[in-house]
Amino acid sequence: MVKSNYIIELTNISKSFGDKVVLDDVSLSVKKGEFITILGPSGCGKTTLLRLLAGFNTASEGEIRIGGEVMTDIPPHKRPVNTVFQRYALFPNYNVFDNIAFGLKLRGVERKQIESRVKRALKMVGMTDYEHRDVNSLSGGQQQRVAIARAIVNQPQVLLLDEPLAALDLKMRKDMQMELKEMHRSLGITFVYVTHDQEEALTLSDTIVVMSEGKIQQIGTPTDIYNEPCNSFVADFIGESNILNAIMVRDRLVRLMGKEFECVDEGFGQETPVDVVIRPEDIYIISQTSSAMFTGTVRSCTFKGVHYEMFVDTPDGYEIMIQDYNPFEVGQQVGMIVKPSDIHVMRKERICNTFEGVMVDPTHVEMLGGKFECAPVQEVQAGEKVCVEIDFGSVELTDDAEDGTVEGSIRFILYKGDRYHLTVRTEEGDNIYVDTHDVWEDLDEVGIKIAPQNIRIKPLK
Amino acid sequence: MGKLFRLFFKRSNWALPYVIFLVIFVVLPLLLVILYAFQDAEGNFTLQNFVHFVNQPEVTHTFVYSVIIAVITTAICLLLGYPAAYIMSRMQSKSAVIVIMLFILPMWINMLIRTMATVTLFDFMQMPLGQGALIFGMVYNYLPFMIYPIYNTLQKMDHSLIEAAQDLGATPRQVFSRVIFPLSMPGVVSGIMMVLLPTISTFALAEMLTLNKIRLFGTIIQENINNTMWNYGAALSLIMLVIIGLTSIFTYRDKHDDINDAGLI
């Protein structure tokens, strides 16, 4: 067998609890000695992924290899990994020494060696002379240090960390981040770190895995992920950003906010709808409007410590976020300049909603678990399967869920400068994407209505 | 009027009815028991009652026998109750509730009626009444008191502790012996207290389940008091009270240490 230099290999991992799919066909390889962070909002499946690695849950499908050996169905106590839990999970019936020695004692390590290894681990986490303290008498930060010592003392091949700093206050978190990074360097073992804090991920990792809805969105170095997000979700989740709808006119030329801008991206074709990301710190704001690429009026200006954060309204109705060291007065006319290399173009995942439906009669189609009226269709028989297309802008959302043809809840909101792009999950579990100017909240229950003339019916390919 | 009003609405005054109740039904009787125990029939101070207890081998034997029966009952309850509590703590909360209900349901029926039913059951199955029937009856009556506190501690246990132990290399058996069982000790201790203490002083169960052939310490106290031997009966009660009190204090002190360790050092 060829020994690969990957310490962890996940192939086509899926996991569902009952009907709920938590991980959907995830594949991931981790190099030996890497600090890899799995980043995503709560409920994206990142903790489940870690629990599959630790062995607390078993994958519904797929294969897990650790250190080259298949571990898919191996129970946790036989895996060469150790976990640092979010809530520390120290044994309250043992003192600090016995907590750290727990794993070594189980493996029958000699008494003297246990003592010296525990001492070394305690020194490593900066807790020398705490051996005989009761774990309940320690502060949160100290408990987490003991938890880390308890894991690393076993010299695992992989250390799994499940949001280990989430319960600590900001100052302590910053200190611990630096210490973890230092620890990773000196131990040389692989760290798999789970967090929802993008700043923490950018600070600590060699590689970041961005997850959403049980799927991996992007894998890359922190700079890659920040500078070259592969889709609007990643761009929105990592750092602040202006995400706008645009048209790629041709290579190196993009039209957004009604103007044409030079950019450096190629290969999108001509007149193709795309998403554009511009980071707020990449926009230069000046008081002259004549030499600017586009203009606007300052609507708000907030001091953020290092920089000022300003929102500027453009004449075409877009709202742009800008970060600059100099403040501009509210109401002032300003001009903006963006370098071609700071305009980042991303392929759109979709340009309209596409569903599979069944014709009930010439004027009704059944889809998304409801019966929608549509413009009369010829040459399609009742009961036949069809492809249905609906533009983002023609979906109507109602406050009262029962007013809609079908009901749904809002799962993701993306601000696009002049409109909101919503992901609405229907009761059947389908996603319908909606462009709207109305302000909705995450998890709002809504009704979904579509006017008959806006439903385009095509024969199934 | 205003003064009365204020008196009524002072929060601490609301405790008054309870204080009166406790004084009449707990403190005064207790003082009377102590007073009677140190008096002879004429009301003179004496230690004769206690000397009498020590010099009557039949009574001391009964006392030791009662303690042994209580310990056996408690041990059986623990052996039966712990696995039951453990299994229930692992069940989904919905089905666990049903099983707990099934365990607690018999307690809605008066203990004497249940015991009479037990006697009938033994008769029906043509099994002799006696020591075996007595222990069976006591285990049957007190088992829920063992299961519930243990179930409670097991159920509240942080599941990540079990995962942490597995993660550090503990086999399922080691997880139990090194983490789950030690952490369930508070529940085990209160279960033991809830079963051991009432079983030491039982007398009605013994009467019914052994056809009065086996006498327990509780039976002797009851007989003495029924025969108007108030002072001797009070002395025996006091001895039992002191034993129960000492057991409680020892177990309480253990727990108290735990609390101290947890909070203060």
PDB file of N, CA, C and O in Angstrom, chain A residues 394-454:
ATOM      1  N   SER A 394     -39.305  37.693  -9.068  1.00  0.00           N
ATOM      2  CA  SER A 394     -40.753  37.537  -9.215  1.00  0.00           C
ATOM      3  C   SER A 394     -41.378  36.658  -8.133  1.00  0.00           C
ATOM      4  O   SER A 394     -42.552  36.331  -8.221  1.00  0.00           O
ATOM      5  N   VAL A 395     -40.595  36.293  -7.131  1.00  0.00           N
ATOM      6  CA  VAL A 395     -41.171  35.547  -6.012  1.00  0.00           C
ATOM      7  C   VAL A 395     -41.651  36.556  -4.981  1.00  0.00           C
ATOM      8  O   VAL A 395     -40.932  37.479  -4.612  1.00  0.00           O
ATOM      9  N   GLU A 396     -42.897  36.381  -4.549  1.00  0.00           N
ATOM     10  CA  GLU A 396     -43.478  37.318  -3.596  1.00  0.00           C
ATOM     11  C   GLU A 396     -43.556  36.645  -2.229  1.00  0.00           C
ATOM     12  O   GLU A 396     -43.986  35.489  -2.127  1.00  0.00           O
ATOM     13  N   LEU A 397     -43.105  37.341  -1.186  1.00  0.00           N
ATOM     14  CA  LEU A 397     -43.164  36.775   0.163  1.00  0.00           C
ATOM     15  C   LEU A 397     -44.254  37.487   0.950  1.00  0.00           C
ATOM     16  O   LEU A 397     -44.405  38.701   0.852  1.00  0.00           O
ATOM     17  N   THR A 398     -45.039  36.720   1.723  1.00  0.00           N
ATOM     18  CA  THR A 398     -46.100  37.328   2.528  1.00  0.00           C
ATOM     19  C   THR A 398     -45.794  37.146   4.008  1.00  0.00           C
ATOM     20  O   THR A 398     -45.221  36.132   4.415  1.00  0.00           O
ATOM     21  N   ASP A 399     -46.164  38.159   4.779  1.00  0.00           N
ATOM     22  CA  ASP A 399     -45.941  38.151   6.227  1.00  0.00           C
ATOM     23  C   ASP A 399     -46.610  36.959   6.884  1.00  0.00           C
ATOM     24  O   ASP A 399     -46.038  36.285   7.726  1.00  0.00           O
ATOM     25  N   ASP A 400     -47.873  36.747   6.489  1.00  0.00           N
ATOM     26  CA  ASP A 400     -48.630  35.659   7.083  1.00  0.00           C
ATOM     27  C   ASP A 400     -48.363  34.404   6.252  1.00  0.00           C
ATOM     28  O   ASP A 400     -48.677  34.360   5.070  1.00  0.00           O
ATOM     29  N   ALA A 401     -47.747  33.417   6.901  1.00  0.00           N
ATOM     30  CA  ALA A 401     -47.314  32.228   6.173  1.00  0.00           C
ATOM     31  C   ALA A 401     -48.475  31.563   5.446  1.00  0.00           C
ATOM     32  O   ALA A 401     -48.313  30.995   4.375  1.00  0.00           O
ATOM     33  N   GLU A 402     -49.692  31.688   6.016  1.00  0.00           N
ATOM     34  CA  GLU A 402     -50.830  30.990   5.421  1.00  0.00           C
ATOM     35  C   GLU A 402     -51.360  31.663   4.161  1.00  0.00           C
ATOM     36  O   GLU A 402     -52.151  31.067   3.427  1.00  0.00           O
ATOM     37  N   ASP A 403     -50.935  32.916   3.904  1.00  0.00           N
ATOM     38  CA  ASP A 403     -51.369  33.599   2.691  1.00  0.00           C
ATOM     39  C   ASP A 403     -50.661  33.072   1.454  1.00  0.00           C
ATOM     40  O   ASP A 403     -51.085  33.340   0.337  1.00  0.00           O
ATOM     41  N   GLY A 404     -49.571  32.374   1.612  1.00  0.00           N
ATOM     42  CA  GLY A 404     -48.797  31.899   0.470  1.00  0.00           C
ATOM     43  C   GLY A 404     -49.332  30.587  -0.064  1.00  0.00           C
ATOM     44  O   GLY A 404     -50.117  29.899   0.582  1.00  0.00           O
ATOM     45  N   THR A 405     -48.909  30.271  -1.280  1.00  0.00           N
ATOM     46  CA  THR A 405     -49.288  28.975  -1.855  1.00  0.00           C
ATOM     47  C   THR A 405     -48.577  27.860  -1.082  1.00  0.00           C
ATOM     48  O   THR A 405     -49.136  26.805  -0.822  1.00  0.00           O
ATOM     49  N   VAL A 406     -47.311  28.114  -0.745  1.00  0.00           N
ATOM     50  CA  VAL A 406     -46.590  27.203   0.151  1.00  0.00           C
ATOM     51  C   VAL A 406     -45.927  28.052   1.237  1.00  0.00           C
ATOM     52  O   VAL A 406     -45.776  29.266   1.101  1.00  0.00           O
ATOM     53  N   GLU A 407     -45.549  27.368   2.355  1.00  0.00           N
ATOM     54  CA  GLU A 407     -44.910  28.085   3.460  1.00  0.00           C
ATOM     55  C   GLU A 407     -43.416  27.789   3.475  1.00  0.00           C
ATOM     56  O   GLU A 407     -42.971  26.754   2.985  1.00  0.00           O
ATOM     57  N   GLY A 408     -42.673  28.729   4.054  1.00  0.00           N
ATOM     58  CA  GLY A 408     -41.228  28.511   4.142  1.00  0.00           C
ATOM     59  C   GLY A 408     -40.644  29.371   5.235  1.00  0.00           C
ATOM     60  O   GLY A 408     -41.343  30.159   5.874  1.00  0.00           O
ATOM     61  N   SER A 409     -39.336  29.183   5.514  1.00  0.00           N
ATOM     62  CA  SER A 409     -38.673  30.042   6.492  1.00  0.00           C
ATOM     63  C   SER A 409     -37.365  30.543   5.898  1.00  0.00           C
ATOM     64  O   SER A 409     -36.733  29.867   5.087  1.00  0.00           O
ATOM     65  N   ILE A 410     -36.993  31.758   6.299  1.00  0.00           N
ATOM     66  CA  ILE A 410     -35.821  32.405   5.721  1.00  0.00           C
ATOM     67  C   ILE A 410     -34.559  31.843   6.370  1.00  0.00           C
ATOM     68  O   ILE A 410     -34.430  31.833   7.591  1.00  0.00           O
ATOM     69  N   ARG A 411     -33.649  31.324   5.558  1.00  0.00           N
ATOM     70  CA  ARG A 411     -32.476  30.637   6.099  1.00  0.00           C
ATOM     71  C   ARG A 411     -31.188  31.438   5.934  1.00  0.00           C
ATOM     72  O   ARG A 411     -30.244  31.237   6.683  1.00  0.00           O
ATOM     73  N   PHE A 412     -31.108  32.287   4.940  1.00  0.00           N
ATOM     74  CA  PHE A 412     -29.864  33.005   4.712  1.00  0.00           C
ATOM     75  C   PHE A 412     -30.185  34.317   4.013  1.00  0.00           C
ATOM     76  O   PHE A 412     -31.010  34.349   3.103  1.00  0.00           O
ATOM     77  N   ILE A 413     -29.573  35.397   4.486  1.00  0.00           N
ATOM     78  CA  ILE A 413     -29.826  36.717   3.918  1.00  0.00           C
ATOM     79  C   ILE A 413     -28.507  37.292   3.426  1.00  0.00           C
ATOM     80  O   ILE A 413     -27.532  37.329   4.164  1.00  0.00           O
ATOM     81  N   LEU A 414     -28.486  37.697   2.194  1.00  0.00           N
ATOM     82  CA  LEU A 414     -27.281  38.292   1.627  1.00  0.00           C
ATOM     83  C   LEU A 414     -27.650  39.679   1.112  1.00  0.00           C
ATOM     84  O   LEU A 414     -28.576  39.818   0.315  1.00  0.00           O
ATOM     85  N   TYR A 415     -26.924  40.703   1.593  1.00  0.00           N
ATOM     86  CA  TYR A 415     -27.218  42.056   1.134  1.00  0.00           C
ATOM     87  C   TYR A 415     -26.409  42.353  -0.105  1.00  0.00           C
ATOM     88  O   TYR A 415     -25.205  42.131  -0.146  1.00  0.00           O
ATOM     89  N   LYS A 416     -27.073  42.808  -1.146  1.00  0.00           N
ATOM     90  CA  LYS A 416     -26.384  43.006  -2.427  1.00  0.00           C
ATOM     91  C   LYS A 416     -26.270  44.478  -2.801  1.00  0.00           C
ATOM     92  O   LYS A 416     -26.295  44.824  -3.976  1.00  0.00           O
ATOM     93  N   GLY A 417     -26.206  45.367  -1.814  1.00  0.00           N
ATOM     94  CA  GLY A 417     -26.004  46.779  -2.105  1.00  0.00           C
ATOM     95  C   GLY A 417     -27.294  47.513  -2.411  1.00  0.00           C
ATOM     96  O   GLY A 417     -27.535  48.584  -1.883  1.00  0.00           O
ATOM     97  N   ASP A 418     -28.153  46.926  -3.254  1.00  0.00           N
ATOM     98  CA  ASP A 418     -29.419  47.584  -3.554  1.00  0.00           C
ATOM     99  C   ASP A 418     -30.613  46.687  -3.281  1.00  0.00           C
ATOM    100  O   ASP A 418     -31.753  47.084  -3.441  1.00  0.00           O
ATOM    101  N   ARG A 419     -30.376  45.430  -2.893  1.00  0.00           N
ATOM    102  CA  ARG A 419     -31.481  44.503  -2.614  1.00  0.00           C
ATOM    103  C   ARG A 419     -30.979  43.380  -1.712  1.00  0.00           C
ATOM    104  O   ARG A 419     -29.763  43.232  -1.539  1.00  0.00           O
ATOM    105  N   TYR A 420     -31.921  42.656  -1.169  1.00  0.00           N
ATOM    106  CA  TYR A 420     -31.557  41.481  -0.384  1.00  0.00           C
ATOM    107  C   TYR A 420     -31.766  40.238  -1.219  1.00  0.00           C
ATOM    108  O   TYR A 420     -32.763  40.126  -1.933  1.00  0.00           O
ATOM    109  N   HIS A 421     -30.809  39.317  -1.126  1.00  0.00           N
ATOM    110  CA  HIS A 421     -30.958  38.026  -1.796  1.00  0.00           C
ATOM    111  C   HIS A 421     -31.196  36.987  -0.701  1.00  0.00           C
ATOM    112  O   HIS A 421     -30.317  36.718   0.110  1.00  0.00           O
ATOM    113  N   LEU A 422     -32.421  36.466  -0.653  1.00  0.00           N
ATOM    114  CA  LEU A 422     -32.792  35.566   0.441  1.00  0.00           C
ATOM    115  C   LEU A 422     -32.805  34.119  -0.018  1.00  0.00           C
ATOM    116  O   LEU A 422     -33.164  33.833  -1.159  1.00  0.00           O
ATOM    117  N   THR A 423     -32.417  33.246   0.896  1.00  0.00           N
ATOM    118  CA  THR A 423     -32.622  31.816   0.664  1.00  0.00           C
ATOM    119  C   THR A 423     -33.779  31.403   1.554  1.00  0.00           C
ATOM    120  O   THR A 423     -33.717  31.547   2.768  1.00  0.00           O
ATOM    121  N   VAL A 424     -34.874  30.930   0.941  1.00  0.00           N
ATOM    122  CA  VAL A 424     -36.052  30.528   1.705  1.00  0.00           C
ATOM    123  C   VAL A 424     -36.200  29.014   1.578  1.00  0.00           C
ATOM    124  O   VAL A 424     -36.190  28.476   0.468  1.00  0.00           O
ATOM    125  N   ARG A 425     -36.293  28.340   2.738  1.00  0.00           N
ATOM    126  CA  ARG A 425     -36.434  26.882   2.742  1.00  0.00           C
ATOM    127  C   ARG A 425     -37.909  26.551   2.892  1.00  0.00           C
ATOM    128  O   ARG A 425     -38.555  26.984   3.840  1.00  0.00           O
ATOM    129  N   THR A 426     -38.455  25.818   1.910  1.00  0.00           N
ATOM    130  CA  THR A 426     -39.867  25.443   2.000  1.00  0.00           C
ATOM    131  C   THR A 426     -40.022  24.292   2.993  1.00  0.00           C
ATOM    132  O   THR A 426     -39.046  23.685   3.412  1.00  0.00           O
ATOM    133  N   GLU A 427     -41.275  24.007   3.354  1.00  0.00           N
ATOM    134  CA  GLU A 427     -41.535  22.918   4.303  1.00  0.00           C
ATOM    135  C   GLU A 427     -41.063  21.578   3.760  1.00  0.00           C
ATOM    136  O   GLU A 427     -40.730  20.677   4.514  1.00  0.00           O
ATOM    137  N   GLU A 428     -41.040  21.442   2.431  1.00  0.00           N
ATOM    138  CA  GLU A 428     -40.595  20.193   1.810  1.00  0.00           C
ATOM    139  C   GLU A 428     -39.069  20.083   1.810  1.00  0.00           C
ATOM    140  O   GLU A 428     -38.532  19.060   1.404  1.00  0.00           O
ATOM    141  N   GLY A 429     -38.378  21.176   2.194  1.00  0.00           N
ATOM    142  CA  GLY A 429     -36.919  21.141   2.241  1.00  0.00           C
ATOM    143  C   GLY A 429     -36.246  21.652   0.986  1.00  0.00           C
ATOM    144  O   GLY A 429     -35.029  21.545   0.853  1.00  0.00           O
ATOM    145  N   ASP A 430     -37.013  22.226   0.018  1.00  0.00           N
ATOM    146  CA  ASP A 430     -36.384  22.826  -1.162  1.00  0.00           C
ATOM    147  C   ASP A 430     -35.980  24.268  -0.851  1.00  0.00           C
ATOM    148  O   ASP A 430     -36.602  24.920  -0.021  1.00  0.00           O
ATOM    149  N   ASN A 431     -34.956  24.742  -1.521  1.00  0.00           N
ATOM    150  CA  ASN A 431     -34.563  26.148  -1.380  1.00  0.00           C
ATOM    151  C   ASN A 431     -35.103  26.942  -2.546  1.00  0.00           C
ATOM    152  O   ASN A 431     -34.975  26.531  -3.697  1.00  0.00           O
ATOM    153  N   ILE A 432     -35.727  28.106  -2.226  1.00  0.00           N
ATOM    154  CA  ILE A 432     -36.138  29.014  -3.294  1.00  0.00           C
ATOM    155  C   ILE A 432     -35.444  30.344  -3.011  1.00  0.00           C
ATOM    156  O   ILE A 432     -35.362  30.778  -1.869  1.00  0.00           O
ATOM    157  N   TYR A 433     -34.844  30.944  -4.049  1.00  0.00           N
ATOM    158  CA  TYR A 433     -34.045  32.147  -3.874  1.00  0.00           C
ATOM    159  C   TYR A 433     -34.853  33.354  -4.303  1.00  0.00           C
ATOM    160  O   TYR A 433     -35.515  33.325  -5.345  1.00  0.00           O
ATOM    161  N   VAL A 434     -34.819  34.407  -3.483  1.00  0.00           N
ATOM    162  CA  VAL A 434     -35.719  35.535  -3.669  1.00  0.00           C
ATOM    163  C   VAL A 434     -34.931  36.839  -3.609  1.00  0.00           C
ATOM    164  O   VAL A 434     -34.133  37.035  -2.703  1.00  0.00           O
ATOM    165  N   ASP A 435     -35.153  37.725  -4.571  1.00  0.00           N
ATOM    166  CA  ASP A 435     -34.610  39.085  -4.499  1.00  0.00           C
ATOM    167  C   ASP A 435     -35.716  40.008  -4.011  1.00  0.00           C
ATOM    168  O   ASP A 435     -36.828  39.963  -4.530  1.00  0.00           O
ATOM    169  N   THR A 436     -35.416  40.846  -3.009  1.00  0.00           N
ATOM    170  CA  THR A 436     -36.458  41.723  -2.482  1.00  0.00           C
ATOM    171  C   THR A 436     -35.830  42.984  -1.898  1.00  0.00           C
ATOM    172  O   THR A 436     -34.662  42.995  -1.534  1.00  0.00           O
ATOM    173  N   HIS A 437     -36.640  44.048  -1.840  1.00  0.00           N
ATOM    174  CA  HIS A 437     -36.181  45.271  -1.184  1.00  0.00           C
ATOM    175  C   HIS A 437     -36.668  45.318   0.247  1.00  0.00           C
ATOM    176  O   HIS A 437     -36.243  46.158   1.021  1.00  0.00           O
ATOM    177  N   ASP A 438     -37.593  44.428   0.609  1.00  0.00           N
ATOM    178  CA  ASP A 438     -38.137  44.418   1.972  1.00  0.00           C
ATOM    179  C   ASP A 438     -37.121  43.807   2.928  1.00  0.00           C
ATOM    180  O   ASP A 438     -36.317  42.967   2.547  1.00  0.00           O
ATOM    181  N   VAL A 439     -37.203  44.254   4.178  1.00  0.00           N
ATOM    182  CA  VAL A 439     -36.280  43.735   5.183  1.00  0.00           C
ATOM    183  C   VAL A 439     -36.940  42.570   5.914  1.00  0.00           C
ATOM    184  O   VAL A 439     -38.021  42.711   6.484  1.00  0.00           O
ATOM    185  N   TRP A 440     -36.307  41.403   5.856  1.00  0.00           N
ATOM    186  CA  TRP A 440     -36.800  40.226   6.582  1.00  0.00           C
ATOM    187  C   TRP A 440     -35.742  39.801   7.589  1.00  0.00           C
ATOM    188  O   TRP A 440     -34.588  40.186   7.482  1.00  0.00           O
ATOM    189  N   GLU A 441     -36.168  39.005   8.554  1.00  0.00           N
ATOM    190  CA  GLU A 441     -35.213  38.517   9.563  1.00  0.00           C
ATOM    191  C   GLU A 441     -34.933  37.050   9.322  1.00  0.00           C
ATOM    192  O   GLU A 441     -35.771  36.333   8.792  1.00  0.00           O
ATOM    193  N   ASP A 442     -33.758  36.616   9.749  1.00  0.00           N
ATOM    194  CA  ASP A 442     -33.408  35.215   9.676  1.00  0.00           C
ATOM    195  C   ASP A 442     -34.477  34.389  10.397  1.00  0.00           C
ATOM    196  O   ASP A 442     -34.947  34.780  11.459  1.00  0.00           O
ATOM    197  N   LEU A 443     -34.866  33.275   9.845  1.00  0.00           N
ATOM    198  CA  LEU A 443     -35.818  32.318  10.428  1.00  0.00           C
ATOM    199  C   LEU A 443     -37.259  32.825  10.472  1.00  0.00           C
ATOM    200  O   LEU A 443     -38.124  32.183  11.049  1.00  0.00           O
ATOM    201  N   ASP A 444     -37.539  33.984   9.823  1.00  0.00           N
ATOM    202  CA  ASP A 444     -38.927  34.433   9.683  1.00  0.00           C
ATOM    203  C   ASP A 444     -39.728  33.380   8.923  1.00  0.00           C
ATOM    204  O   ASP A 444     -39.251  32.810   7.952  1.00  0.00           O
ATOM    205  N   GLU A 445     -40.967  33.136   9.384  1.00  0.00           N
ATOM    206  CA  GLU A 445     -41.857  32.233   8.654  1.00  0.00           C
ATOM    207  C   GLU A 445     -42.603  33.070   7.617  1.00  0.00           C
ATOM    208  O   GLU A 445     -43.191  34.097   7.969  1.00  0.00           O
ATOM    209  N   VAL A 446     -42.564  32.650   6.372  1.00  0.00           N
ATOM    210  CA  VAL A 446     -43.201  33.441   5.320  1.00  0.00           C
ATOM    211  C   VAL A 446     -44.055  32.553   4.431  1.00  0.00           C
ATOM    212  O   VAL A 446     -43.902  31.332   4.410  1.00  0.00           O
ATOM    213  N   GLY A 447     -44.978  33.207   3.710  1.00  0.00           N
ATOM    214  CA  GLY A 447     -45.723  32.515   2.673  1.00  0.00           C
ATOM    215  C   GLY A 447     -45.065  32.842   1.334  1.00  0.00           C
ATOM    216  O   GLY A 447     -44.519  33.928   1.149  1.00  0.00           O
ATOM    217  N   ILE A 448     -45.101  31.885   0.396  1.00  0.00           N
ATOM    218  CA  ILE A 448     -44.470  32.099  -0.906  1.00  0.00           C
ATOM    219  C   ILE A 448     -45.559  32.130  -1.974  1.00  0.00           C
ATOM    220  O   ILE A 448     -46.352  31.197  -2.088  1.00  0.00           O
ATOM    221  N   LYS A 449     -45.601  33.275  -2.731  1.00  0.00           N
ATOM    222  CA  LYS A 449     -46.582  33.407  -3.810  1.00  0.00           C
ATOM    223  C   LYS A 449     -45.837  33.732  -5.101  1.00  0.00           C
ATOM    224  O   LYS A 449     -44.828  34.435  -5.082  1.00  0.00           O
ATOM    225  N   ILE A 450     -46.332  33.215  -6.207  1.00  0.00           N
ATOM    226  CA  ILE A 450     -45.729  33.532  -7.491  1.00  0.00           C
ATOM    227  C   ILE A 450     -46.864  33.825  -8.477  1.00  0.00           C
ATOM    228  O   ILE A 450     -47.807  33.031  -8.596  1.00  0.00           O
ATOM    229  N   ALA A 451     -46.770  34.992  -9.140  1.00  0.00           N
ATOM    230  CA  ALA A 451     -47.816  35.364 -10.104  1.00  0.00           C
ATOM    231  C   ALA A 451     -47.763  34.402 -11.297  1.00  0.00           C
ATOM    232  O   ALA A 451     -46.680  34.022 -11.737  1.00  0.00           O
ATOM    233  N   PRO A 452     -48.951  34.002 -11.845  1.00  0.00           N
ATOM    234  CA  PRO A 452     -48.993  32.987 -12.919  1.00  0.00           C
ATOM    235  C   PRO A 452     -48.104  33.336 -14.110  1.00  0.00           C
ATOM    236  O   PRO A 452     -47.428  32.471 -14.643  1.00  0.00           O
ATOM    237  N   GLN A 453     -48.064  34.642 -14.488  1.00  0.00           N
ATOM    238  CA  GLN A 453     -47.312  34.982 -15.698  1.00  0.00           C
ATOM    239  C   GLN A 453     -45.800  34.879 -15.486  1.00  0.00           C
ATOM    240  O   GLN A 453     -45.029  34.874 -16.439  1.00  0.00           O
ATOM    241  N   ASN A 454     -45.358  34.783 -14.199  1.00  0.00           N
ATOM    242  CA  ASN A 454     -43.921  34.719 -13.931  1.00  0.00           C
ATOM    243  C   ASN A 454     -43.385  33.285 -13.825  1.00  0.00           C
ATOM    244  O   ASN A 454     -42.217  33.073 -13.545  1.00  0.00           O
TER     245      ASN A 454
END
